[in-house]
Amino acid sequence: MNPLIEKALARPYNLEHDELAALLSLDDPTELFDAAYRLKCRYVGKSVSLRGLVELGNNCAKNCFYCGIRRENRNVSRYHLSEEDVIRMAHWSFLQNYGSVVLQSGELESEENTEYIERILKGIRSFGGDRFGITLCLGEQTEEVYRRWHDAGAHRYLLRIESSVPELYARLHPADHSYARRVECLKILKKLGYQTGSGVMIGLPEQTIDHLARDIAFFHEMDLDMIGMGPYIPHRDTPLGKEIECTPEYAARQLDLGLKMIAVTRLYLHDVNIAATTALQALDGRGRERGILAGANVMMPNVTDTEYRKQYQLYANKPCLDENSAKCRNCLNRRIVSIGETINWGQRGDSPHYRQNRKNR
């Protein structure tokens, strides 16, 4: 066995920066993926947790240079789901035994939006109680807002840092976007008791292996419970993506690097939840399954009504835009069984890292 992989398996956080970079640079990652998958099985078994994804709306106050729903993109038709529709979609996920739901939207900060989310959370709690997980992915907010949403029933929050390297973060965002505030929000979420997640884009222009190794170290420094990251896929209607051609060769490189990041993150952190994101599937038809076999343990099937999905494209070539939720459920089950895994039907799938931290308090 590669001695660095053997060292990583011995205990978490057991690699130095240059060792993380060395694993990310392997020409043949077969042994890396196998080891990460075995480690994933050690902590959560041969099973995958599902999160039904509801995309609440694509209005966004942010203007990130890489994102298809950025504020200044005039080529996207904006929408905003009603509370009743969101609760209906979440209830469908509950009835299908998904065990958990993710509420995601563009970033908005207002009292009106805060109350809208509160009412949705209380509506979901009315049928799901504590046994149905709720993750929010709603961007930067004040501590008061995070507390209100936690009190209303949310218990997980995903806030992607996109890059933990301040210089690269600055190149991805306008000057009015604050890296320091993003990090502070993650600290607040931890303080309030959320299962806290973050993640990065992989394979960005000007991003290096050194940057990605620093990202993995950042996940540990922030004591994160869950990781949601994926390969960068350019969107034509963005400043960052308009000049990049997503050729088959480009897609293959991005997928390879994305899978390596999952594997090395698993080998470094051991017991966190890691998502096999839809961006992997956008690059390869079996990308999400390959993500599971590289150490991921969570999938997020889209349960948003199909009429809205084309308007919520953060990147190009997003998969499953026309596939209804019932068809997606059956397809996903077949895909997971095909790689020797099972689904944690009806289970919240909480992060083992979070559970261990609570036990140690």
PDB file of N, CA and C in Angstrom, residues 177-251:
ATOM      1  N   HIS A 177     -18.164  41.329  -1.725  1.00  0.00           N
ATOM      2  CA  HIS A 177     -18.341  40.017  -1.110  1.00  0.00           C
ATOM      3  C   HIS A 177     -17.186  39.782  -0.141  1.00  0.00           C
ATOM      4  N   SER A 178     -17.507  39.397   1.096  1.00  0.00           N
ATOM      5  CA  SER A 178     -16.499  39.325   2.144  1.00  0.00           C
ATOM      6  C   SER A 178     -16.154  37.884   2.507  1.00  0.00           C
ATOM      7  N   TYR A 179     -14.897  37.512   2.298  1.00  0.00           N
ATOM      8  CA  TYR A 179     -14.412  36.201   2.727  1.00  0.00           C
ATOM      9  C   TYR A 179     -14.510  36.084   4.252  1.00  0.00           C
ATOM     10  N   ALA A 180     -14.150  37.158   4.956  1.00  0.00           N
ATOM     11  CA  ALA A 180     -14.163  37.132   6.420  1.00  0.00           C
ATOM     12  C   ALA A 180     -15.571  36.881   6.952  1.00  0.00           C
ATOM     13  N   ARG A 181     -16.560  37.476   6.310  1.00  0.00           N
ATOM     14  CA  ARG A 181     -17.927  37.262   6.779  1.00  0.00           C
ATOM     15  C   ARG A 181     -18.367  35.825   6.529  1.00  0.00           C
ATOM     16  N   ARG A 182     -17.963  35.269   5.409  1.00  0.00           N
ATOM     17  CA  ARG A 182     -18.318  33.880   5.098  1.00  0.00           C
ATOM     18  C   ARG A 182     -17.793  32.950   6.193  1.00  0.00           C
ATOM     19  N   VAL A 183     -16.546  33.141   6.567  1.00  0.00           N
ATOM     20  CA  VAL A 183     -15.944  32.314   7.613  1.00  0.00           C
ATOM     21  C   VAL A 183     -16.637  32.547   8.952  1.00  0.00           C
ATOM     22  N   GLU A 184     -16.944  33.798   9.247  1.00  0.00           N
ATOM     23  CA  GLU A 184     -17.618  34.115  10.512  1.00  0.00           C
ATOM     24  C   GLU A 184     -18.989  33.453  10.576  1.00  0.00           C
ATOM     25  N   CYS A 185     -19.708  33.400   9.454  1.00  0.00           N
ATOM     26  CA  CYS A 185     -21.004  32.726   9.432  1.00  0.00           C
ATOM     27  C   CYS A 185     -20.862  31.246   9.769  1.00  0.00           C
ATOM     28  N   LEU A 186     -19.825  30.599   9.259  1.00  0.00           N
ATOM     29  CA  LEU A 186     -19.594  29.196   9.594  1.00  0.00           C
ATOM     30  C   LEU A 186     -19.356  29.022  11.090  1.00  0.00           C
ATOM     31  N   LYS A 187     -18.614  29.932  11.683  1.00  0.00           N
ATOM     32  CA  LYS A 187     -18.355  29.852  13.127  1.00  0.00           C
ATOM     33  C   LYS A 187     -19.645  30.042  13.932  1.00  0.00           C
ATOM     34  N   ILE A 188     -20.491  30.945  13.479  1.00  0.00           N
ATOM     35  CA  ILE A 188     -21.765  31.178  14.157  1.00  0.00           C
ATOM     36  C   ILE A 188     -22.646  29.934  14.083  1.00  0.00           C
ATOM     37  N   LEU A 189     -22.700  29.317  12.913  1.00  0.00           N
ATOM     38  CA  LEU A 189     -23.513  28.110  12.747  1.00  0.00           C
ATOM     39  C   LEU A 189     -23.052  27.008  13.694  1.00  0.00           C
ATOM     40  N   LYS A 190     -21.733  26.850  13.825  1.00  0.00           N
ATOM     41  CA  LYS A 190     -21.210  25.861  14.769  1.00  0.00           C
ATOM     42  C   LYS A 190     -21.630  26.203  16.194  1.00  0.00           C
ATOM     43  N   LYS A 191     -21.508  27.469  16.545  1.00  0.00           N
ATOM     44  CA  LYS A 191     -21.838  27.903  17.903  1.00  0.00           C
ATOM     45  C   LYS A 191     -23.306  27.637  18.243  1.00  0.00           C
ATOM     46  N   LEU A 192     -24.178  27.807  17.256  1.00  0.00           N
ATOM     47  CA  LEU A 192     -25.613  27.644  17.487  1.00  0.00           C
ATOM     48  C   LEU A 192     -26.058  26.183  17.527  1.00  0.00           C
ATOM     49  N   GLY A 193     -25.146  25.277  17.203  1.00  0.00           N
ATOM     50  CA  GLY A 193     -25.477  23.865  17.301  1.00  0.00           C
ATOM     51  C   GLY A 193     -25.923  23.204  16.017  1.00  0.00           C
ATOM     52  N   TYR A 194     -25.820  23.893  14.892  1.00  0.00           N
ATOM     53  CA  TYR A 194     -26.118  23.260  13.610  1.00  0.00           C
ATOM     54  C   TYR A 194     -25.077  22.185  13.293  1.00  0.00           C
ATOM     55  N   GLN A 195     -25.493  21.124  12.610  1.00  0.00           N
ATOM     56  CA  GLN A 195     -24.529  20.309  11.887  1.00  0.00           C
ATOM     57  C   GLN A 195     -24.078  21.185  10.717  1.00  0.00           C
ATOM     58  N   THR A 196     -22.826  21.531  10.706  1.00  0.00           N
ATOM     59  CA  THR A 196     -22.343  22.582   9.806  1.00  0.00           C
ATOM     60  C   THR A 196     -21.513  21.993   8.675  1.00  0.00           C
ATOM     61  N   GLY A 197     -21.831  22.452   7.458  1.00  0.00           N
ATOM     62  CA  GLY A 197     -21.120  21.970   6.293  1.00  0.00           C
ATOM     63  C   GLY A 197     -20.612  23.102   5.422  1.00  0.00           C
ATOM     64  N   SER A 198     -19.600  22.801   4.661  1.00  0.00           N
ATOM     65  CA  SER A 198     -19.085  23.743   3.674  1.00  0.00           C
ATOM     66  C   SER A 198     -18.492  22.933   2.528  1.00  0.00           C
ATOM     67  N   GLY A 199     -17.887  23.628   1.587  1.00  0.00           N
ATOM     68  CA  GLY A 199     -17.299  22.939   0.447  1.00  0.00           C
ATOM     69  C   GLY A 199     -16.711  23.929  -0.522  1.00  0.00           C
ATOM     70  N   VAL A 200     -16.091  23.405  -1.556  1.00  0.00           N
ATOM     71  CA  VAL A 200     -15.385  24.241  -2.518  1.00  0.00           C
ATOM     72  C   VAL A 200     -15.702  23.779  -3.930  1.00  0.00           C
ATOM     73  N   MET A 201     -15.398  24.644  -4.893  1.00  0.00           N
ATOM     74  CA  MET A 201     -15.387  24.251  -6.292  1.00  0.00           C
ATOM     75  C   MET A 201     -13.999  23.723  -6.628  1.00  0.00           C
ATOM     76  N   ILE A 202     -13.964  22.693  -7.437  1.00  0.00           N
ATOM     77  CA  ILE A 202     -12.728  21.966  -7.718  1.00  0.00           C
ATOM     78  C   ILE A 202     -12.372  22.140  -9.192  1.00  0.00           C
ATOM     79  N   GLY A 203     -11.141  22.555  -9.451  1.00  0.00           N
ATOM     80  CA  GLY A 203     -10.713  22.741 -10.833  1.00  0.00           C
ATOM     81  C   GLY A 203     -11.017  24.117 -11.379  1.00  0.00           C
ATOM     82  N   LEU A 204     -11.017  25.125 -10.519  1.00  0.00           N
ATOM     83  CA  LEU A 204     -11.244  26.507 -10.939  1.00  0.00           C
ATOM     84  C   LEU A 204     -10.059  27.046 -11.740  1.00  0.00           C
ATOM     85  N   PRO A 205     -10.297  28.022 -12.610  1.00  0.00           N
ATOM     86  CA  PRO A 205      -9.169  28.691 -13.256  1.00  0.00           C
ATOM     87  C   PRO A 205      -8.226  29.280 -12.196  1.00  0.00           C
ATOM     88  N   GLU A 206      -6.940  29.066 -12.376  1.00  0.00           N
ATOM     89  CA  GLU A 206      -5.885  29.562 -11.487  1.00  0.00           C
ATOM     90  C   GLU A 206      -5.825  28.830 -10.147  1.00  0.00           C
ATOM     91  N   GLN A 207      -6.664  27.834  -9.953  1.00  0.00           N
ATOM     92  CA  GLN A 207      -6.587  27.035  -8.727  1.00  0.00           C
ATOM     93  C   GLN A 207      -5.477  25.998  -8.872  1.00  0.00           C
ATOM     94  N   THR A 208      -4.740  25.770  -7.807  1.00  0.00           N
ATOM     95  CA  THR A 208      -3.631  24.815  -7.828  1.00  0.00           C
ATOM     96  C   THR A 208      -3.904  23.660  -6.863  1.00  0.00           C
ATOM     97  N   ILE A 209      -3.099  22.611  -6.971  1.00  0.00           N
ATOM     98  CA  ILE A 209      -3.183  21.500  -6.021  1.00  0.00           C
ATOM     99  C   ILE A 209      -2.898  22.007  -4.608  1.00  0.00           C
ATOM    100  N   ASP A 210      -2.001  22.964  -4.480  1.00  0.00           N
ATOM    101  CA  ASP A 210      -1.718  23.567  -3.179  1.00  0.00           C
ATOM    102  C   ASP A 210      -2.982  24.192  -2.592  1.00  0.00           C
ATOM    103  N   HIS A 211      -3.751  24.899  -3.418  1.00  0.00           N
ATOM    104  CA  HIS A 211      -5.006  25.496  -2.951  1.00  0.00           C
ATOM    105  C   HIS A 211      -5.968  24.423  -2.440  1.00  0.00           C
ATOM    106  N   LEU A 212      -6.089  23.326  -3.185  1.00  0.00           N
ATOM    107  CA  LEU A 212      -7.021  22.269  -2.801  1.00  0.00           C
ATOM    108  C   LEU A 212      -6.585  21.578  -1.512  1.00  0.00           C
ATOM    109  N   ALA A 213      -5.282  21.400  -1.341  1.00  0.00           N
ATOM    110  CA  ALA A 213      -4.783  20.833  -0.079  1.00  0.00           C
ATOM    111  C   ALA A 213      -5.119  21.767   1.083  1.00  0.00           C
ATOM    112  N   ARG A 214      -5.005  23.070   0.851  1.00  0.00           N
ATOM    113  CA  ARG A 214      -5.374  24.041   1.894  1.00  0.00           C
ATOM    114  C   ARG A 214      -6.867  23.982   2.194  1.00  0.00           C
ATOM    115  N   ASP A 215      -7.687  23.724   1.172  1.00  0.00           N
ATOM    116  CA  ASP A 215      -9.130  23.584   1.387  1.00  0.00           C
ATOM    117  C   ASP A 215      -9.438  22.425   2.329  1.00  0.00           C
ATOM    118  N   ILE A 216      -8.786  21.297   2.121  1.00  0.00           N
ATOM    119  CA  ILE A 216      -9.026  20.132   2.975  1.00  0.00           C
ATOM    120  C   ILE A 216      -8.606  20.424   4.410  1.00  0.00           C
ATOM    121  N   ALA A 217      -7.474  21.110   4.583  1.00  0.00           N
ATOM    122  CA  ALA A 217      -7.050  21.510   5.929  1.00  0.00           C
ATOM    123  C   ALA A 217      -8.054  22.473   6.558  1.00  0.00           C
ATOM    124  N   PHE A 218      -8.628  23.349   5.748  1.00  0.00           N
ATOM    125  CA  PHE A 218      -9.640  24.294   6.233  1.00  0.00           C
ATOM    126  C   PHE A 218     -10.859  23.547   6.782  1.00  0.00           C
ATOM    127  N   PHE A 219     -11.280  22.484   6.114  1.00  0.00           N
ATOM    128  CA  PHE A 219     -12.422  21.704   6.605  1.00  0.00           C
ATOM    129  C   PHE A 219     -12.160  21.217   8.036  1.00  0.00           C
ATOM    130  N   HIS A 220     -10.928  20.797   8.287  1.00  0.00           N
ATOM    131  CA  HIS A 220     -10.563  20.337   9.633  1.00  0.00           C
ATOM    132  C   HIS A 220     -10.502  21.508  10.614  1.00  0.00           C
ATOM    133  N   GLU A 221      -9.882  22.605  10.198  1.00  0.00           N
ATOM    134  CA  GLU A 221      -9.756  23.776  11.073  1.00  0.00           C
ATOM    135  C   GLU A 221     -11.123  24.293  11.529  1.00  0.00           C
ATOM    136  N   MET A 222     -12.118  24.213  10.637  1.00  0.00           N
ATOM    137  CA  MET A 222     -13.467  24.670  10.972  1.00  0.00           C
ATOM    138  C   MET A 222     -14.280  23.597  11.687  1.00  0.00           C
ATOM    139  N   ASP A 223     -13.708  22.412  11.860  1.00  0.00           N
ATOM    140  CA  ASP A 223     -14.377  21.300  12.545  1.00  0.00           C
ATOM    141  C   ASP A 223     -15.736  20.996  11.910  1.00  0.00           C
ATOM    142  N   LEU A 224     -15.747  20.890  10.583  1.00  0.00           N
ATOM    143  CA  LEU A 224     -16.999  20.716   9.850  1.00  0.00           C
ATOM    144  C   LEU A 224     -17.546  19.301  10.006  1.00  0.00           C
ATOM    145  N   ASP A 225     -18.862  19.197   9.927  1.00  0.00           N
ATOM    146  CA  ASP A 225     -19.548  17.918  10.048  1.00  0.00           C
ATOM    147  C   ASP A 225     -19.883  17.310   8.695  1.00  0.00           C
ATOM    148  N   MET A 226     -19.988  18.145   7.678  1.00  0.00           N
ATOM    149  CA  MET A 226     -20.377  17.640   6.359  1.00  0.00           C
ATOM    150  C   MET A 226     -19.726  18.495   5.274  1.00  0.00           C
ATOM    151  N   ILE A 227     -19.455  17.843   4.152  1.00  0.00           N
ATOM    152  CA  ILE A 227     -18.760  18.481   3.044  1.00  0.00           C
ATOM    153  C   ILE A 227     -19.597  18.313   1.780  1.00  0.00           C
ATOM    154  N   GLY A 228     -19.879  19.438   1.106  1.00  0.00           N
ATOM    155  CA  GLY A 228     -20.582  19.413  -0.175  1.00  0.00           C
ATOM    156  C   GLY A 228     -19.759  20.164  -1.204  1.00  0.00           C
ATOM    157  N   MET A 229     -19.061  19.453  -2.061  1.00  0.00           N
ATOM    158  CA  MET A 229     -18.174  20.097  -3.034  1.00  0.00           C
ATOM    159  C   MET A 229     -18.299  19.380  -4.368  1.00  0.00           C
ATOM    160  N   GLY A 230     -17.905  20.052  -5.426  1.00  0.00           N
ATOM    161  CA  GLY A 230     -17.987  19.417  -6.726  1.00  0.00           C
ATOM    162  C   GLY A 230     -17.089  20.093  -7.734  1.00  0.00           C
ATOM    163  N   PRO A 231     -16.877  19.444  -8.872  1.00  0.00           N
ATOM    164  CA  PRO A 231     -16.037  20.032  -9.915  1.00  0.00           C
ATOM    165  C   PRO A 231     -16.656  21.327 -10.443  1.00  0.00           C
ATOM    166  N   TYR A 232     -15.801  22.285 -10.754  1.00  0.00           N
ATOM    167  CA  TYR A 232     -16.260  23.512 -11.388  1.00  0.00           C
ATOM    168  C   TYR A 232     -16.672  23.215 -12.827  1.00  0.00           C
ATOM    169  N   ILE A 233     -17.910  23.600 -13.172  1.00  0.00           N
ATOM    170  CA  ILE A 233     -18.422  23.460 -14.528  1.00  0.00           C
ATOM    171  C   ILE A 233     -18.809  24.855 -15.015  1.00  0.00           C
ATOM    172  N   PRO A 234     -18.235  25.330 -16.103  1.00  0.00           N
ATOM    173  CA  PRO A 234     -18.499  26.712 -16.529  1.00  0.00           C
ATOM    174  C   PRO A 234     -19.923  26.928 -17.014  1.00  0.00           C
ATOM    175  N   HIS A 235     -20.417  28.132 -16.767  1.00  0.00           N
ATOM    176  CA  HIS A 235     -21.736  28.574 -17.237  1.00  0.00           C
ATOM    177  C   HIS A 235     -21.508  29.744 -18.183  1.00  0.00           C
ATOM    178  N   ARG A 236     -22.047  29.651 -19.396  1.00  0.00           N
ATOM    179  CA  ARG A 236     -21.794  30.645 -20.441  1.00  0.00           C
ATOM    180  C   ARG A 236     -22.213  32.061 -20.053  1.00  0.00           C
ATOM    181  N   ASP A 237     -23.212  32.192 -19.179  1.00  0.00           N
ATOM    182  CA  ASP A 237     -23.735  33.509 -18.823  1.00  0.00           C
ATOM    183  C   ASP A 237     -23.051  34.099 -17.597  1.00  0.00           C
ATOM    184  N   THR A 238     -21.810  33.709 -17.359  1.00  0.00           N
ATOM    185  CA  THR A 238     -21.054  34.241 -16.225  1.00  0.00           C
ATOM    186  C   THR A 238     -19.706  34.767 -16.699  1.00  0.00           C
ATOM    187  N   PRO A 239     -19.156  35.758 -16.000  1.00  0.00           N
ATOM    188  CA  PRO A 239     -17.834  36.274 -16.383  1.00  0.00           C
ATOM    189  C   PRO A 239     -16.744  35.209 -16.365  1.00  0.00           C
ATOM    190  N   LEU A 240     -16.807  34.284 -15.401  1.00  0.00           N
ATOM    191  CA  LEU A 240     -15.754  33.277 -15.278  1.00  0.00           C
ATOM    192  C   LEU A 240     -15.863  32.196 -16.342  1.00  0.00           C
ATOM    193  N   GLY A 241     -17.083  31.864 -16.744  1.00  0.00           N
ATOM    194  CA  GLY A 241     -17.267  30.702 -17.593  1.00  0.00           C
ATOM    195  C   GLY A 241     -17.459  30.964 -19.067  1.00  0.00           C
ATOM    196  N   LYS A 242     -17.589  32.215 -19.461  1.00  0.00           N
ATOM    197  CA  LYS A 242     -17.958  32.494 -20.857  1.00  0.00           C
ATOM    198  C   LYS A 242     -16.878  32.118 -21.858  1.00  0.00           C
ATOM    199  N   GLU A 243     -15.625  32.028 -21.424  1.00  0.00           N
ATOM    200  CA  GLU A 243     -14.533  31.723 -22.349  1.00  0.00           C
ATOM    201  C   GLU A 243     -14.052  30.278 -22.258  1.00  0.00           C
ATOM    202  N   ILE A 244     -14.650  29.477 -21.366  1.00  0.00           N
ATOM    203  CA  ILE A 244     -14.166  28.108 -21.146  1.00  0.00           C
ATOM    204  C   ILE A 244     -15.020  27.118 -21.931  1.00  0.00           C
ATOM    205  N   GLU A 245     -14.385  26.280 -22.712  1.00  0.00           N
ATOM    206  CA  GLU A 245     -15.074  25.252 -23.482  1.00  0.00           C
ATOM    207  C   GLU A 245     -15.032  23.939 -22.716  1.00  0.00           C
ATOM    208  N   CYS A 246     -16.214  23.378 -22.421  1.00  0.00           N
ATOM    209  CA  CYS A 246     -16.273  22.124 -21.656  1.00  0.00           C
ATOM    210  C   CYS A 246     -16.160  20.943 -22.619  1.00  0.00           C
ATOM    211  N   THR A 247     -14.952  20.694 -23.084  1.00  0.00           N
ATOM    212  CA  THR A 247     -14.682  19.581 -23.993  1.00  0.00           C
ATOM    213  C   THR A 247     -14.686  18.264 -23.230  1.00  0.00           C
ATOM    214  N   PRO A 248     -14.753  17.134 -23.923  1.00  0.00           N
ATOM    215  CA  PRO A 248     -14.666  15.845 -23.218  1.00  0.00           C
ATOM    216  C   PRO A 248     -13.385  15.716 -22.391  1.00  0.00           C
ATOM    217  N   GLU A 249     -12.279  16.256 -22.909  1.00  0.00           N
ATOM    218  CA  GLU A 249     -11.020  16.186 -22.170  1.00  0.00           C
ATOM    219  C   GLU A 249     -11.090  17.025 -20.898  1.00  0.00           C
ATOM    220  N   TYR A 250     -11.688  18.209 -21.018  1.00  0.00           N
ATOM    221  CA  TYR A 250     -11.860  19.085 -19.845  1.00  0.00           C
ATOM    222  C   TYR A 250     -12.735  18.386 -18.804  1.00  0.00           C
ATOM    223  N   ALA A 251     -13.849  17.802 -19.257  1.00  0.00           N
ATOM    224  CA  ALA A 251     -14.759  17.120 -18.333  1.00  0.00           C
ATOM    225  C   ALA A 251     -14.060  15.974 -17.615  1.00  0.00           C
TER     226      ALA A 251
END
